[in-house]
Amino acid sequence: MDKDLLIVANWKSNKTNREAFSWLTFFNENKDKINFKNKEIVLCPSFTSLSICRSFIKDNNLPISLGAQDLSEFSGGPYTGEVSASQVKELCSYVLIGHSERKRYFSETQDKIKRKVSQAEENNLDAILCVQNENDFIVDAKFIAYEPPFAISTFGVGRPDAPEHVEKVFSALANKTGAKLLYGGSLALDNIGQYSKIKSLRGFLLGGVSLDPREFINLLLKC
Ligand code: PGA
């Protein structure tokens, strides 16, 4: 691919700090193979590993950015268990908002999503808003990741959407938003190349394939 891409690795609720450290160690030892000029890599570990990842990235001068997988709809205060946007901002430049798993398991509503995107904006975090189809709820965000639930590897059939259909959804989304468009869902080594023909594609959101650093690096070599 000959354009700038945002490659987002969503580790979801996986990896202890020790596992995160060993992923980063492997990545660092093998980074010379990767062309970082045409892509920005955003790692989204759990909140508990953000700090250790940040230190590793800094100490090793790794060209990787960090993202959070969620943030609080509130600006901080008495909200037990929540992580506010200003806290996220201390460690990250990006944040995922409205992922399908949050909608399915954590009652993420449109109102909550709207408030979360505002929190991100107010704190200069780049929001990556996840949508399930072209008619899904959209607010202005820097990035929109189209991830049909059937394509998410841990849901339903876990089969990637056809590039032709992704292109149609992107055209419909482009009529409603100026956001940069990403695709996610069951991406793997043997299918990621097919999406390079989509002109408006500006990146990928990866789940399962990002957990193993070898697989992730091999995939980056194809982008
Ligand atoms: P998957 O997940 O790559 O494992 O399908 C993508 C996602 O849920 O963001």
Coordinates of C-alpha atoms and ligand atoms in Angstrom, one line a residue:
M1 CA 0.0 0.0 0.0
D2 CA 1.4 3.4 -0.9
K3 CA -0.4 5.6 1.5
D4 CA -0.5 6.4 5.1
L5 CA -2.3 3.9 7.2
L6 CA -3.3 3.7 10.8
I7 CA -2.9 0.2 12.1
V8 CA -4.6 -0.3 15.4
A9 CA -3.9 -3.4 17.5
N10 CA -6.7 -4.0 20.0
W11 CA -5.5 -6.5 22.6
K12 CA -8.9 -6.4 24.3
S13 CA -8.9 -8.0 27.8
N14 CA -5.8 -10.0 27.2
K15 CA -2.2 -9.9 28.4
T16 CA -0.7 -9.5 31.9
N17 CA 2.1 -6.9 32.2
R18 CA 4.6 -9.7 31.8
E19 CA 3.0 -10.9 28.6
A20 CA 2.8 -7.3 27.3
F21 CA 6.5 -6.9 28.1
S22 CA 7.4 -10.0 26.2
W23 CA 5.3 -9.0 23.2
L24 CA 7.1 -5.6 23.1
T25 CA 10.5 -7.2 23.5
F26 CA 9.9 -9.5 20.5
F27 CA 8.5 -6.6 18.5
N28 CA 11.5 -4.4 19.4
E29 CA 14.0 -7.2 18.4
N30 CA 12.3 -7.6 15.0
K31 CA 11.3 -4.0 14.2
D32 CA 14.0 -3.5 11.5
K33 CA 11.9 -5.4 9.0
I34 CA 9.0 -3.0 9.3
N35 CA 8.5 0.1 7.2
F36 CA 7.2 2.6 9.7
K37 CA 7.2 5.4 7.1
N38 CA 3.9 4.6 5.5
K39 CA 2.0 3.6 8.6
E40 CA 1.3 4.6 12.2
I41 CA 1.0 1.8 14.6
V42 CA -1.3 2.2 17.6
L43 CA -1.2 -0.3 20.4
C44 CA -4.3 -0.6 22.6
P45 CA -3.5 -2.7 25.7
S46 CA -5.6 -2.9 28.8
F47 CA -5.5 0.1 31.1
T48 CA -3.3 -1.9 33.5
S49 CA -0.6 -2.3 30.9
L50 CA -0.5 1.2 29.5
S51 CA 2.1 2.5 31.8
I52 CA 4.6 -0.4 31.3
C53 CA 4.0 -0.2 27.5
R54 CA 4.6 3.6 27.6
S55 CA 7.9 3.1 29.5
F56 CA 9.1 0.4 27.1
I57 CA 8.2 2.5 24.0
K58 CA 10.1 5.5 25.4
D59 CA 13.1 3.5 26.6
N60 CA 13.5 1.8 23.3
N61 CA 12.5 4.7 21.1
L62 CA 9.9 2.5 19.4
P63 CA 7.7 4.3 16.8
I64 CA 4.5 3.1 18.3
S65 CA 1.6 5.2 19.7
L66 CA -0.7 4.1 22.5
G67 CA -4.5 4.0 22.6
A68 CA -7.0 3.1 25.3
Q69 CA -9.8 0.7 24.6
D70 CA -12.4 2.9 26.2
L71 CA -12.7 6.0 28.5
S72 CA -15.3 7.4 30.9
E73 CA -18.2 9.5 29.7
F74 CA -17.6 11.7 32.8
S75 CA -14.8 14.1 33.2
G76 CA -13.6 12.6 36.5
G77 CA -14.7 12.5 40.1
P78 CA -16.8 10.0 42.0
Y79 CA -17.2 7.3 39.3
T80 CA -15.8 4.2 40.8
G81 CA -13.9 2.0 38.2
E82 CA -14.0 4.6 35.5
V83 CA -10.9 6.1 33.7
S84 CA -11.4 9.7 32.7
A85 CA -10.2 11.2 29.4
S86 CA -7.6 13.4 31.2
Q87 CA -6.2 10.2 32.9
V88 CA -6.1 8.5 29.5
K89 CA -4.4 11.5 27.9
E90 CA -1.4 11.1 30.3
L91 CA -0.6 7.8 28.6
C92 CA -2.3 7.7 25.2
S93 CA -2.9 9.7 22.1
Y94 CA -5.8 7.6 20.8
V95 CA -8.9 6.0 22.2
L96 CA -11.4 3.4 20.9
I97 CA -15.0 4.3 21.4
G98 CA -18.2 2.3 21.0
H99 CA -16.6 -1.1 20.1
S100 CA -19.2 -3.8 19.3
E101 CA -18.1 -5.7 22.4
R102 CA -18.9 -2.6 24.5
K103 CA -22.3 -2.3 22.8
R104 CA -23.0 -6.0 23.3
Y105 CA -21.8 -6.6 26.8
F106 CA -21.7 -3.2 28.5
S107 CA -24.8 -1.4 27.3
E108 CA -23.0 1.2 25.4
T109 CA -25.7 3.6 24.2
Q110 CA -25.6 6.4 21.7
D111 CA -25.7 9.0 24.5
K112 CA -22.8 7.4 26.2
I113 CA -20.8 7.2 22.9
K114 CA -21.6 10.9 22.2
R115 CA -20.3 11.9 25.7
K116 CA -17.2 9.7 25.3
V117 CA -16.3 11.3 22.0
S118 CA -16.8 14.8 23.5
Q119 CA -14.5 13.8 26.4
A120 CA -11.9 12.6 24.0
E121 CA -12.1 15.8 21.9
E122 CA -11.9 18.1 25.0
N123 CA -8.8 16.3 26.1
N124 CA -7.1 16.2 22.6
L125 CA -7.4 12.4 22.2
D126 CA -7.9 11.1 18.7
A127 CA -11.1 9.1 18.9
I128 CA -11.5 5.9 16.8
L129 CA -15.3 5.5 16.7
C130 CA -16.4 2.0 15.9
V131 CA -19.5 1.5 13.8
Q132 CA -21.3 -1.8 12.9
N133 CA -22.7 -0.6 9.5
E134 CA -23.3 2.4 7.4
N135 CA -26.5 3.3 9.3
D136 CA -25.0 3.1 12.7
F137 CA -24.9 6.1 15.0
I138 CA -22.1 8.5 14.0
V139 CA -20.6 11.5 15.7
D140 CA -17.8 13.6 14.4
A141 CA -14.5 11.7 15.2
K142 CA -11.1 11.8 13.6
F143 CA -11.4 8.1 12.7
I144 CA -14.2 5.7 12.1
A145 CA -13.7 2.0 12.1
Y146 CA -16.2 -0.1 10.3
E147 CA -16.5 -3.5 12.0
P148 CA -19.5 -5.6 11.1
P149 CA -20.3 -7.8 14.1
F150 CA -20.4 -11.0 12.0
A151 CA -16.8 -10.3 11.0
I152 CA -15.4 -9.9 14.5
S153 CA -13.5 -13.1 15.1
T154 CA -14.9 -13.8 18.5
F155 CA -18.5 -13.2 17.5
G156 CA -20.8 -15.2 15.2
V157 CA -19.1 -16.6 12.1
G158 CA -16.0 -14.5 12.3
R159 CA -15.5 -14.1 8.6
P160 CA -14.2 -10.9 7.1
D161 CA -16.5 -8.6 5.1
A162 CA -15.9 -8.7 1.4
P163 CA -13.7 -5.8 0.2
E164 CA -16.4 -4.8 -2.4
H165 CA -19.0 -4.5 0.4
V166 CA -16.5 -2.6 2.7
E167 CA -16.1 -0.1 -0.2
K168 CA -19.9 0.4 -0.4
V169 CA -20.1 1.0 3.3
F170 CA -17.2 3.4 3.1
S171 CA -18.9 5.4 0.3
A172 CA -22.1 5.7 2.4
L173 CA -20.1 6.7 5.4
A174 CA -18.1 9.3 3.4
N175 CA -21.4 11.0 2.6
K176 CA -22.0 11.6 6.3
T177 CA -18.6 12.2 7.7
G178 CA -15.1 13.4 6.9
A179 CA -13.5 10.9 9.3
K180 CA -10.7 8.7 8.1
L181 CA -12.1 5.2 7.5
L182 CA -10.7 2.0 8.9
Y183 CA -11.8 -1.6 8.4
G184 CA -11.7 -4.3 11.1
G185 CA -12.9 -7.8 11.6
S186 CA -11.1 -11.2 11.1
L187 CA -8.2 -9.6 9.3
A188 CA -5.4 -12.1 8.8
L189 CA -2.3 -12.6 6.7
D190 CA -4.2 -14.3 3.9
N191 CA -6.9 -11.6 3.5
I192 CA -5.4 -8.2 4.4
G193 CA -4.0 -7.6 1.0
Q194 CA -7.4 -7.7 -0.6
Y195 CA -8.4 -4.4 1.1
S196 CA -5.5 -2.4 -0.5
K197 CA -7.7 -1.7 -3.5
I198 CA -10.2 0.3 -1.5
K199 CA -9.1 3.9 -2.3
S200 CA -10.7 5.5 0.8
L201 CA -9.3 3.0 3.2
R202 CA -7.0 4.7 5.8
G203 CA -6.2 1.8 8.1
F204 CA -7.1 -1.4 9.9
L205 CA -8.4 -2.3 13.4
L206 CA -7.0 -5.7 14.4
G207 CA -8.0 -7.9 17.2
G208 CA -6.9 -11.6 17.5
V209 CA -4.1 -11.3 14.9
S210 CA -2.4 -8.6 17.0
L211 CA -1.9 -10.8 20.0
D212 CA 1.0 -12.8 18.7
P213 CA 3.9 -10.4 17.8
R214 CA 5.1 -12.7 15.0
E215 CA 1.8 -12.7 13.3
F216 CA 1.4 -9.0 13.8
I217 CA 4.8 -8.2 12.3
N218 CA 4.1 -10.5 9.3
L219 CA 0.8 -8.7 8.8
L220 CA 2.6 -5.3 9.0
L221 CA 4.9 -6.5 6.2
K222 CA 1.9 -6.7 4.0
C223 CA 0.7 -3.2 4.6
Ligands
PGA1 P1 -10.7 -9.5 15.3 O1 -11.3 -8.3 16.2 O2 -9.6 -9.0 14.4 O3 -10.2 -10.6 16.2 O4 -11.9 -10.0 14.4 C1 -11.4 -7.0 15.7 C2 -12.0 -6.2 16.7 O5 -12.9 -6.6 17.5 O6 -11.6 -5.0 16.9

